[in-house]
Amino acid sequence: MTDKKMEYRWGTSPPKPKELTVSEMIHKNGAANPKPGPGDLRAYLVQRTIARHGFTEEQALAVILAFGG
């Protein structure tokens, strides 16, 4: 017998691509606007929610506002 470990994936779905965090999004776009305000943070959250869930802009904003954003 060999001591090789078999790599086995328990899930059947392919791995998800890494998403940018809000901090990474702000840092990435920070050169254009070095000090983001609350409106900018909300815009980043809307962009991420649209990309993640496929919502419209109005739906994404409604979800964010419903949870205190």
Tab-separated table of C-alpha atoms in Angstrom:
chain	number	residue	atom	x	y	z
A	1	MET	CA	0.000	0.000	0.000
A	2	THR	CA	1.099	3.507	-0.635
A	3	ASP	CA	0.714	6.487	1.637
A	4	LYS	CA	-0.604	8.754	-1.097
A	5	LYS	CA	-3.452	10.977	-0.092
A	6	MET	CA	-6.226	11.028	-2.606
A	7	GLU	CA	-7.635	14.430	-3.335
A	8	TYR	CA	-11.376	14.114	-3.440
A	9	ARG	CA	-13.841	16.944	-3.832
A	10	TRP	CA	-16.993	16.345	-1.879
A	11	GLY	CA	-18.971	18.970	-3.730
A	12	THR	CA	-19.966	18.761	-7.355
A	13	SER	CA	-19.962	22.477	-8.136
A	14	PRO	CA	-16.863	24.164	-9.548
A	15	PRO	CA	-14.954	26.478	-7.203
A	16	LYS	CA	-16.182	30.081	-7.115
A	17	PRO	CA	-13.898	32.809	-8.422
A	18	LYS	CA	-12.551	35.097	-5.723
A	19	GLU	CA	-14.613	38.252	-5.313
A	20	LEU	CA	-13.144	41.551	-4.273
A	21	THR	CA	-14.023	42.643	-0.775
A	22	VAL	CA	-15.362	46.146	-0.238
A	23	SER	CA	-11.969	47.151	1.186
A	24	GLU	CA	-10.223	45.847	-1.930
A	25	MET	CA	-12.706	47.674	-4.174
A	26	ILE	CA	-12.085	50.938	-2.317
A	27	HIS	CA	-8.318	50.425	-2.426
A	28	LYS	CA	-8.422	49.569	-6.137
A	29	ASN	CA	-10.403	52.709	-6.977
A	30	GLY	CA	-8.697	54.830	-4.323
A	31	ALA	CA	-6.371	56.608	-6.721
A	32	ALA	CA	-9.301	58.479	-8.275
A	33	ASN	CA	-10.960	59.300	-4.937
A	34	PRO	CA	-8.533	59.051	-1.999
A	35	LYS	CA	-11.175	59.571	0.726
A	36	PRO	CA	-14.456	57.810	-0.055
A	37	GLY	CA	-17.614	59.073	1.611
A	38	PRO	CA	-20.708	57.145	2.708
A	39	GLY	CA	-22.261	57.537	-0.759
A	40	ASP	CA	-19.224	55.884	-2.315
A	41	LEU	CA	-19.427	52.967	0.099
A	42	ARG	CA	-23.082	52.470	-0.767
A	43	ALA	CA	-22.187	52.543	-4.484
A	44	TYR	CA	-19.550	49.833	-3.900
A	45	LEU	CA	-22.078	47.726	-2.008
A	46	VAL	CA	-24.616	48.144	-4.822
A	47	GLN	CA	-22.027	47.086	-7.424
A	48	ARG	CA	-21.054	44.030	-5.414
A	49	THR	CA	-24.675	43.019	-4.768
A	50	ILE	CA	-25.520	43.334	-8.467
A	51	ALA	CA	-22.491	41.234	-9.436
A	52	ARG	CA	-23.070	38.628	-6.745
A	53	HIS	CA	-26.831	38.144	-7.065
A	54	GLY	CA	-27.777	39.525	-10.467
A	55	PHE	CA	-30.158	42.110	-8.998
A	56	THR	CA	-31.106	45.356	-10.677
A	57	GLU	CA	-29.694	48.531	-9.154
A	58	GLU	CA	-33.005	49.304	-7.438
A	59	GLN	CA	-33.258	45.790	-5.975
A	60	ALA	CA	-29.662	45.893	-4.738
A	61	LEU	CA	-30.193	49.272	-3.096
A	62	ALA	CA	-33.412	48.067	-1.450
A	63	VAL	CA	-31.627	45.028	0.012
A	64	ILE	CA	-28.738	47.146	1.286
A	65	LEU	CA	-31.068	49.698	2.877
A	66	ALA	CA	-33.181	46.935	4.439
A	67	PHE	CA	-30.109	45.686	6.314
A	68	GLY	CA	-28.962	49.091	7.541
A	69	GLY	CA	-26.628	50.085	4.723
